[in-house]
PDB file of C-alpha atoms in Angstrom:
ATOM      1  CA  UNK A   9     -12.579  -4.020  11.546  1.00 77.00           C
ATOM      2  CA  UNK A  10      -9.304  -2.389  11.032  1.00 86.00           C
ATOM      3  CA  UNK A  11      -9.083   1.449   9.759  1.00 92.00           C
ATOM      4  CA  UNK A  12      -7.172   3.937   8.916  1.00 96.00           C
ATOM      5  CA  UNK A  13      -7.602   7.561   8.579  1.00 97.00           C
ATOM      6  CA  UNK A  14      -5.491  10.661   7.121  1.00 97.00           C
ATOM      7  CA  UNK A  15      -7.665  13.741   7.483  1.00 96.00           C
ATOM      8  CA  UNK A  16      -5.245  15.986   5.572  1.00 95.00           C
ATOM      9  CA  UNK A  17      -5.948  15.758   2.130  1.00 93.00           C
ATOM     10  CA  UNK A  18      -3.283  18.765   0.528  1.00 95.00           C
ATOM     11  CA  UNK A  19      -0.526  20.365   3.029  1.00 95.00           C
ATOM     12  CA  UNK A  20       2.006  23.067   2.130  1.00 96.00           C
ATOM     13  CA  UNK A  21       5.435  23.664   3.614  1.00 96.00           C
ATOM     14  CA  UNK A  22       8.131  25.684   3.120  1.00 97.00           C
ATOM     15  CA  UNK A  23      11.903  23.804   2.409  1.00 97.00           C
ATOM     16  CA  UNK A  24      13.306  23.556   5.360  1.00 97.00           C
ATOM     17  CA  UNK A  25      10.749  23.368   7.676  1.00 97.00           C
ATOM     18  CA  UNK A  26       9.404  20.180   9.475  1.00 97.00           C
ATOM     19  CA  UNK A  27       6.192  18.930   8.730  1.00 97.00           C
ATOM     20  CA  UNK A  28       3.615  16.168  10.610  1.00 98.00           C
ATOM     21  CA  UNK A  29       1.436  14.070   8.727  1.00 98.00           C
ATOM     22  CA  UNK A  30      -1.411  12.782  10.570  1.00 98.00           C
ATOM     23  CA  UNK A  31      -2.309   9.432  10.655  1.00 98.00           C
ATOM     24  CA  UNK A  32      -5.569   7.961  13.289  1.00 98.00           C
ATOM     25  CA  UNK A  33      -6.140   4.180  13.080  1.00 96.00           C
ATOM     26  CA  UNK A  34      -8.885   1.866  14.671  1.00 94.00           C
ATOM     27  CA  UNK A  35      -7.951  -2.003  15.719  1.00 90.00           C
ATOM     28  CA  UNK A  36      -9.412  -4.014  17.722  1.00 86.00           C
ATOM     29  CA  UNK A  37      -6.320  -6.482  17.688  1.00 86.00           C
ATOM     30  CA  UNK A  38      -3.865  -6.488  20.622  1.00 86.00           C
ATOM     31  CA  UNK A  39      -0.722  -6.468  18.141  1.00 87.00           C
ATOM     32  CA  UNK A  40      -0.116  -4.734  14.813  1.00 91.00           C
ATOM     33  CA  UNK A  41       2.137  -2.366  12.684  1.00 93.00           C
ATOM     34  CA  UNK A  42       2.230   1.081  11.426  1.00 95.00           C
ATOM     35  CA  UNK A  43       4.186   2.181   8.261  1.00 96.00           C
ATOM     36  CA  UNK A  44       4.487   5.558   6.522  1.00 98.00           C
ATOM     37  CA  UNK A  45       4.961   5.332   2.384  1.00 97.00           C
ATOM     38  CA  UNK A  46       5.729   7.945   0.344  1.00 97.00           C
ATOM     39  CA  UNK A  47       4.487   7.823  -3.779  1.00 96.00           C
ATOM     40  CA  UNK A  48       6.400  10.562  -5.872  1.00 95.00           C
ATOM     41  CA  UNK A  49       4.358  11.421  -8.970  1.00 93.00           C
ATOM     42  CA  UNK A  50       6.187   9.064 -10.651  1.00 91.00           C
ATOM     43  CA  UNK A  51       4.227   6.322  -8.928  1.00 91.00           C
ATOM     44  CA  UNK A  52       6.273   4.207  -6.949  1.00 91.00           C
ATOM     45  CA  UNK A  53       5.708   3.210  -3.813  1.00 94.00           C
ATOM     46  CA  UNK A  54       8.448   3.802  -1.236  1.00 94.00           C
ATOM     47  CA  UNK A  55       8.444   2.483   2.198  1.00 94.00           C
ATOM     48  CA  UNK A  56       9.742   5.657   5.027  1.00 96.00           C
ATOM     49  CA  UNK A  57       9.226   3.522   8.884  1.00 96.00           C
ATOM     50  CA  UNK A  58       7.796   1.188  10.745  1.00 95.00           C
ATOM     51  CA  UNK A  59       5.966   1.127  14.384  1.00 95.00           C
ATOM     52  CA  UNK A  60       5.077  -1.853  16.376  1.00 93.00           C
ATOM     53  CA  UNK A  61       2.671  -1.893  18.695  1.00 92.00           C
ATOM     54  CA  UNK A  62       4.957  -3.105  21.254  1.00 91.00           C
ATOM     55  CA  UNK A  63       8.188  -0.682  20.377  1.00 90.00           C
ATOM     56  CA  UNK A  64       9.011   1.414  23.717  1.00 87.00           C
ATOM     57  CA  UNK A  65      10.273   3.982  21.086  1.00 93.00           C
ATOM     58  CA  UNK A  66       9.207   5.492  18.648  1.00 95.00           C
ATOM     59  CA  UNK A  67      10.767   4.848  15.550  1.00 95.00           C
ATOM     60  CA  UNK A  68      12.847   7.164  13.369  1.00 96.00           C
ATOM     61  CA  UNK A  69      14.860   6.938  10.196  1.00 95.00           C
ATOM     62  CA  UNK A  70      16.956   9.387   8.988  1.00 96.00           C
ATOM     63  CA  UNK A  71      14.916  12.913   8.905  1.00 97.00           C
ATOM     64  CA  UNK A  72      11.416  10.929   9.395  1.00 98.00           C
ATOM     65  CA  UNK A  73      10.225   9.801  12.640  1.00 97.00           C
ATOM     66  CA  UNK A  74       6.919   8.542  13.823  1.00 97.00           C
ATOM     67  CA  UNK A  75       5.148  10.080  16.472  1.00 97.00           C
ATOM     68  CA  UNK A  76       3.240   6.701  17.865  1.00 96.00           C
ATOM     69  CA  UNK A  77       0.821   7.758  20.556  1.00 96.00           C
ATOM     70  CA  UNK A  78      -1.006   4.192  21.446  1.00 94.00           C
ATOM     71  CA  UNK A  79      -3.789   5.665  24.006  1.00 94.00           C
ATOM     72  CA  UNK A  80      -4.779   8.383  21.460  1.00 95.00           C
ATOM     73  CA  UNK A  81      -4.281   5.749  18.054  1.00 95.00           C
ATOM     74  CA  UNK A  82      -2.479   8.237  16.067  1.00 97.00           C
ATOM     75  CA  UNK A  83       0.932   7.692  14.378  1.00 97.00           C
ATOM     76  CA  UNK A  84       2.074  10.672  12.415  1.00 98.00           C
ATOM     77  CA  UNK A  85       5.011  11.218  10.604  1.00 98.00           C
ATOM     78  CA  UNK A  86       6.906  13.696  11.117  1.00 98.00           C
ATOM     79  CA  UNK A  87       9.341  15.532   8.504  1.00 98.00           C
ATOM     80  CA  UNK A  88      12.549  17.472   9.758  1.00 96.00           C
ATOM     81  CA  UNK A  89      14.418  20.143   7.343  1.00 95.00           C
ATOM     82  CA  UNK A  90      11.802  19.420   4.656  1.00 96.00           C
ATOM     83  CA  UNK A  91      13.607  19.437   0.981  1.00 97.00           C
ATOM     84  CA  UNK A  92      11.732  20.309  -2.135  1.00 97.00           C
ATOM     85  CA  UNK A  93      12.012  15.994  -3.118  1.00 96.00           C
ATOM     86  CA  UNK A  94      10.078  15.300  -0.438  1.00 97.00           C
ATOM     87  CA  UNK A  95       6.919  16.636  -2.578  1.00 98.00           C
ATOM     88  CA  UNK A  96       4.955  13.759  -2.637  1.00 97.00           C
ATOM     89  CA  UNK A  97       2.000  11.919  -1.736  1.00 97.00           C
ATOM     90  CA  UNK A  98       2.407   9.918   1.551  1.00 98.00           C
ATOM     91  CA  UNK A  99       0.188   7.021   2.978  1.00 98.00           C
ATOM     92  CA  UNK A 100      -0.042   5.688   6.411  1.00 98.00           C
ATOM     93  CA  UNK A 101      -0.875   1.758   6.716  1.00 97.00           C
ATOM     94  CA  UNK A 102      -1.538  -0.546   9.311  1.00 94.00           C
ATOM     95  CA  UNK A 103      -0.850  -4.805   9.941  1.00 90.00           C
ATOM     96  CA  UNK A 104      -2.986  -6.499  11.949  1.00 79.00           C
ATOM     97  CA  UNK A 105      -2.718  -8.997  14.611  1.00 68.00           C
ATOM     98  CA  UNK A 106      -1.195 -11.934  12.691  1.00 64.00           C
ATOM     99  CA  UNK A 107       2.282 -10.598  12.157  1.00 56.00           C
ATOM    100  CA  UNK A 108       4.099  -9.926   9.180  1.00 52.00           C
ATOM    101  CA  UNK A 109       0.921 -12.416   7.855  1.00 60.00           C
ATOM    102  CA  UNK A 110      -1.559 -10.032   8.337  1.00 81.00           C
ATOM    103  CA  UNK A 111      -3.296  -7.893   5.330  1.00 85.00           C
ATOM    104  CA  UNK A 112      -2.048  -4.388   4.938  1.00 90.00           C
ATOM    105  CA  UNK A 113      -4.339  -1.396   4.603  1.00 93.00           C
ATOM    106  CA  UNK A 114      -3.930   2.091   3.780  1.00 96.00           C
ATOM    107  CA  UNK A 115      -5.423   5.703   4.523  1.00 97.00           C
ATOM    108  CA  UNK A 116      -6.335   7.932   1.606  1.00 97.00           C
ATOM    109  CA  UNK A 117      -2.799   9.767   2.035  1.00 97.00           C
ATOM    110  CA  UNK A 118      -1.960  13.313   2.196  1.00 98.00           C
ATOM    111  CA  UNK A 119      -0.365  15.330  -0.667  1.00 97.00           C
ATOM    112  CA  UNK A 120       2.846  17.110   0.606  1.00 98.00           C
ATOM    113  CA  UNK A 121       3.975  20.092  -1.167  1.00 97.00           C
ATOM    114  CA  UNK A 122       6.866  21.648  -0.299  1.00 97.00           C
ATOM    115  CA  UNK A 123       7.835  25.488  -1.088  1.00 96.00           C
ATOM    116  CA  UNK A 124      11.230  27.216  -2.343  1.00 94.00           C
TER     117      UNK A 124
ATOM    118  CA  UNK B   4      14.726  -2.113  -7.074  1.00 80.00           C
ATOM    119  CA  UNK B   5      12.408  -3.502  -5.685  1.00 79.00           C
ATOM    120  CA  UNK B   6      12.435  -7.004  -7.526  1.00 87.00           C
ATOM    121  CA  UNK B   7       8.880  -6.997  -8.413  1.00 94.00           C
ATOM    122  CA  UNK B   8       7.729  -6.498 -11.905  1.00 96.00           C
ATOM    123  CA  UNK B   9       4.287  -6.134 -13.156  1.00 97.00           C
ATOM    124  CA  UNK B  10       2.976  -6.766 -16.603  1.00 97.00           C
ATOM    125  CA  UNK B  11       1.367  -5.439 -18.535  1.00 97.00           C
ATOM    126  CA  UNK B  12       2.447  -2.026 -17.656  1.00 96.00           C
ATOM    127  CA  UNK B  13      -0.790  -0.543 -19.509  1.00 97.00           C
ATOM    128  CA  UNK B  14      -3.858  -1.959 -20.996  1.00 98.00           C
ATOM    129  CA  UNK B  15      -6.711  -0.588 -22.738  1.00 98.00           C
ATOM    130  CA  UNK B  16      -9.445  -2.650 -23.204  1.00 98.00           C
ATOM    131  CA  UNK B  17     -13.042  -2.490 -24.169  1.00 97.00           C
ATOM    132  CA  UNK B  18     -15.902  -2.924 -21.652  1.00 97.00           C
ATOM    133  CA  UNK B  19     -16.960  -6.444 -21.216  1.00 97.00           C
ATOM    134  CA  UNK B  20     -13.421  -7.891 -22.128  1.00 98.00           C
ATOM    135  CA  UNK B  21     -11.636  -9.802 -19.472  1.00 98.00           C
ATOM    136  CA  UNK B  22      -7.933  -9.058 -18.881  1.00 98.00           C
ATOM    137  CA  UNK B  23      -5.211 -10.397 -16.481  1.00 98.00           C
ATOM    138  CA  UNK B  24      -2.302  -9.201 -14.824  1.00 98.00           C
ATOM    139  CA  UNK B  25       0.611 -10.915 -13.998  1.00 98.00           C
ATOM    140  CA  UNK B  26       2.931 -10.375 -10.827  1.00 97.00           C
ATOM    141  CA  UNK B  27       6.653 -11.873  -9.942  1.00 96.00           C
ATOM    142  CA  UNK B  28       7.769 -11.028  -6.970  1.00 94.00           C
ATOM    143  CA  UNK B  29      11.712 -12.468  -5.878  1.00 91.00           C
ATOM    144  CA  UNK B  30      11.781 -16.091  -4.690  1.00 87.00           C
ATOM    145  CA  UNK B  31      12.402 -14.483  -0.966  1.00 88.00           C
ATOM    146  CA  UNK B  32       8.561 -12.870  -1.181  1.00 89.00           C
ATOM    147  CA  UNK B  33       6.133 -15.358   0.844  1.00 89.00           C
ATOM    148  CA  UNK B  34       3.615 -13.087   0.845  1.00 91.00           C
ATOM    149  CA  UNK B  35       2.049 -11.492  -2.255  1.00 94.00           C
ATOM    150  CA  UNK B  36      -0.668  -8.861  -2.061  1.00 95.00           C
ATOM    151  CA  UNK B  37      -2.515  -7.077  -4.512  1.00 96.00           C
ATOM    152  CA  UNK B  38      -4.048  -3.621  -4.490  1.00 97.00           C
ATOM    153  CA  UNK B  39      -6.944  -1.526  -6.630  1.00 97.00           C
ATOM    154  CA  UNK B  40      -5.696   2.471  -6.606  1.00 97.00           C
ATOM    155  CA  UNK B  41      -7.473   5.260  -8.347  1.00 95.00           C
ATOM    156  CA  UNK B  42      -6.016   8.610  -8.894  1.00 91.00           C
ATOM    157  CA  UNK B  43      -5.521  10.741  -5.649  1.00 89.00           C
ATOM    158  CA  UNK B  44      -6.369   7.300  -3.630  1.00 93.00           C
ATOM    159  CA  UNK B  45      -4.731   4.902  -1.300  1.00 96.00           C
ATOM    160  CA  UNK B  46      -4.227   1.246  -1.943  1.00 96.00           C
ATOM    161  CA  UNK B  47      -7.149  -0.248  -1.386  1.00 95.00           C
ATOM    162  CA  UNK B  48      -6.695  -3.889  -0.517  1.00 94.00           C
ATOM    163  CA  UNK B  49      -7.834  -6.756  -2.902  1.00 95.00           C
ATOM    164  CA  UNK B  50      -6.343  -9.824  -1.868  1.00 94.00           C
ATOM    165  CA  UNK B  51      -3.147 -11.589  -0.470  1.00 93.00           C
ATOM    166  CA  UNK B  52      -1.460 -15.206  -1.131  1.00 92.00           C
ATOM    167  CA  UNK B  53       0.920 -16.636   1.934  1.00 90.00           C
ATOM    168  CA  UNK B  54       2.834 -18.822  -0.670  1.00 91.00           C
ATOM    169  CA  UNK B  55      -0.132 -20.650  -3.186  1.00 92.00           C
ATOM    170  CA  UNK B  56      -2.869 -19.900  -0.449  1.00 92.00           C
ATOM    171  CA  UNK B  57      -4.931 -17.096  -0.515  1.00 91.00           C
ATOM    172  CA  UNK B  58      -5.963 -16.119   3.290  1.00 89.00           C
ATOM    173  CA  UNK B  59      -7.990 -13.221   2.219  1.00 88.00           C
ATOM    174  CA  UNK B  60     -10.372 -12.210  -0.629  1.00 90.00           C
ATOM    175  CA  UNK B  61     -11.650  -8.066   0.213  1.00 89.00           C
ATOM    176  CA  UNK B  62     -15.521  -8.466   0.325  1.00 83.00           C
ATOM    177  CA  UNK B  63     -15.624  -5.456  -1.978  1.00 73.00           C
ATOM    178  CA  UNK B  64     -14.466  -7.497  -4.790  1.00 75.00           C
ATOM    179  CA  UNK B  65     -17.363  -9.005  -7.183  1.00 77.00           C
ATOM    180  CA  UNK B  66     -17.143 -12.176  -8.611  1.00 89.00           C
ATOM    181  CA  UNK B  67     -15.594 -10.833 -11.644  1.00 94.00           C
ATOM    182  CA  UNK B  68     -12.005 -10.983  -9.817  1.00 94.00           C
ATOM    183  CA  UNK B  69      -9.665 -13.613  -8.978  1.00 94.00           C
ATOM    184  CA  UNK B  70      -6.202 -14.146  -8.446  1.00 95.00           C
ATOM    185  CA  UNK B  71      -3.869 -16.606  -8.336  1.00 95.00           C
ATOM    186  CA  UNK B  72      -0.505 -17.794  -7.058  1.00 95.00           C
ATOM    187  CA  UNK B  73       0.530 -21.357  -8.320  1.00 91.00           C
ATOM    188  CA  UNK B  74       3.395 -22.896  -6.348  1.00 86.00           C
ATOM    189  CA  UNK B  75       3.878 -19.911  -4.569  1.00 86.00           C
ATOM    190  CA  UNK B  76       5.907 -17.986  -7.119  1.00 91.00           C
ATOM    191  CA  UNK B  77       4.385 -15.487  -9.460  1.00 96.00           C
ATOM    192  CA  UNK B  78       0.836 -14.232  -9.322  1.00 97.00           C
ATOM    193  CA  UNK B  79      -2.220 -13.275 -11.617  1.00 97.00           C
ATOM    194  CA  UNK B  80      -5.083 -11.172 -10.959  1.00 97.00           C
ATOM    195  CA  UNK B  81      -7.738 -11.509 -13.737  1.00 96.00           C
ATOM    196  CA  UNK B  82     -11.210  -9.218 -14.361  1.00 96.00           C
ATOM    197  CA  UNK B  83     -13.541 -10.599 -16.004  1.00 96.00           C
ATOM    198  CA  UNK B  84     -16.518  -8.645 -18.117  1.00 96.00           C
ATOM    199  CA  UNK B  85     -14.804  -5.476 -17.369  1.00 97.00           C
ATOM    200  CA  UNK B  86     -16.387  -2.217 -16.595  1.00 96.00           C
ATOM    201  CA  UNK B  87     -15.433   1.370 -16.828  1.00 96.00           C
ATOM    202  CA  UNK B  88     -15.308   1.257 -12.897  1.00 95.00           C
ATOM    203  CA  UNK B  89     -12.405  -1.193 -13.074  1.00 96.00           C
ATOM    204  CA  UNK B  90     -10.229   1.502 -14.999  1.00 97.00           C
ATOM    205  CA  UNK B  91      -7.499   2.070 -12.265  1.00 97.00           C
ATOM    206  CA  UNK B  92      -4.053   1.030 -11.050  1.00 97.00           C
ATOM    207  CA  UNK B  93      -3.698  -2.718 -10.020  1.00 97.00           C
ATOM    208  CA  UNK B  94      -0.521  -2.856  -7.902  1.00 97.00           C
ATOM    209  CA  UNK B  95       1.038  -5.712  -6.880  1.00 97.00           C
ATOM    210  CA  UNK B  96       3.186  -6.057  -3.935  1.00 96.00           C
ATOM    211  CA  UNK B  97       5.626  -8.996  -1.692  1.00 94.00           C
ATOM    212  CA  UNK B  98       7.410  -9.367   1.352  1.00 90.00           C
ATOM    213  CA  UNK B  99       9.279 -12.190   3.389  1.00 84.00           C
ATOM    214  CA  UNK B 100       8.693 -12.820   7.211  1.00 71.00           C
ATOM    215  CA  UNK B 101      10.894  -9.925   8.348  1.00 73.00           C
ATOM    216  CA  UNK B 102      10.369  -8.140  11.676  1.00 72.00           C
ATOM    217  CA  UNK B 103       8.107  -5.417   9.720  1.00 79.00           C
ATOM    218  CA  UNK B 104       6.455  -7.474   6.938  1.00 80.00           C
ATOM    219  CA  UNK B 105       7.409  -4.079   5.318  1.00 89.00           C
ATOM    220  CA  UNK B 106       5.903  -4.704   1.400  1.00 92.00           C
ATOM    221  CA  UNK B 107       7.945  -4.273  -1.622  1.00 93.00           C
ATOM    222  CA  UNK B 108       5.675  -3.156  -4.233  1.00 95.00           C
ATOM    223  CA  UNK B 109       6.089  -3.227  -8.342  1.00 95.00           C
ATOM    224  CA  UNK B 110       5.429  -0.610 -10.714  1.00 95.00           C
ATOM    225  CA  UNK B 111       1.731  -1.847 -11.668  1.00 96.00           C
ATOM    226  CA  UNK B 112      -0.380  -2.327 -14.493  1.00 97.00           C
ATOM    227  CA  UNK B 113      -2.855   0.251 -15.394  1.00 97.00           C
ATOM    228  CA  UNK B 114      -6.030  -0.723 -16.677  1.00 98.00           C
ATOM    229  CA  UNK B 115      -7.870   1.806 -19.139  1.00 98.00           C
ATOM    230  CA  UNK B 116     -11.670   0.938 -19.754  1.00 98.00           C
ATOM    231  CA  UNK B 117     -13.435   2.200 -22.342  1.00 96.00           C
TER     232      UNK B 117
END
């Protein structure tokens, strides 16, 4: 059975400071996909970056990038020059083994507050 | 934008009513999935359509649920006999066959039982 697990429940920061979210996931497939979303309090949900299983790099985009560590099966995000809109709840989420036709699950997130 | 819209946008209903939710994703959206979320939750996963077939029903869900996706285009996710456990965010979400299968969610419909 797939999981996924975000043991942070609250952090704090302070603007301009990076931040790592941490995200642990179980699998027994040989193929899947990590994202990162972010849900402001207005609800939406807003997708940050994607990791396959396979990528030699590890992904970034823009001031997030994902530190994918495949032996350990952790995939945080990672946050430079934090701004005071990143405030936010994020979720980590993982795709199984069937490819972009795979379910989708999702951690319990981590509330991100950031600090003037 | 996303493209997806969800109605209603709120509904309050007594317990042991039945309600149902509607989803339309864009044309482009293959996939549909829907999702339960309660405050200070994740998603949790309910069930997901590749065009009109569903390929996976979550074994948390009672018999009270079901959704559908007729020809593949919009979606509905009905409760039926609801109780105040069901009070919660019902988001719907689709996505094409992209490299990511990244999901494009709407705003979803929150359910209110009392």
């Amino acid at each position: 059975a797939q999981k996924i697990t975000q043991t942070q429940p609250g952090m704090f920061v302070q603007e301009k400071e990076a931040v790592t979210l941490d995200c642990t996931y179980d699998t027994s497939d040989p193929s899947y996909g990590l994202f990162w979303y972010k849900q402001p309090s207005s609800g939406e949900m807003i997708f940050l970056i994607y990791q396959g299983s396979y990528d030699q790099q590890n992904a970034t985009e823009g001031r997030y990038s994902l530190n994918f560590q495949k032996a350990r099966k952790s995939a945080n995000l990672v946050i430079s020059a934090s701004q005071l809109g990143d405030s936010a709840m994020y979720f980590c989420a993982m795709r199984g083994s069937r490819g972009s036709a795979s379910k989708i699950i999702f951690g319990s997130g981590t509330r991100l507050s950031i600090r003037p | 934008d996303t493209g997806v819209s969800q109605n209603p946008r709120h509904k309050i209903t007594k317990r042991g009513q039945n309600v149902t939710f509607r989803c339309d994703p864009i044309s482009e959206h293959n996939r549909l999935y829907w999702y339960r979320q309660t405050l200070g939750q994740g998603p949790e996963f309910l069930t997901y359509f590749q065009n009109e077939a569903q390929l996976e029903k979550s074994r948390l869900l009672s018999d009270r649920f079901s959704a559908e996706r007729p020809k593949g285009s919009f979606s509905t996710l009905e409760i039926q006999r609801t109780e105040q456990g069901d009070s919660a965010m019902y988001l719907c979400a689709g996505t094409w066959g992209s490299n990511t299968g990244e999901l494009f969610f709407g705003e979803g419909s929150r359910l209110t039982v009392l």
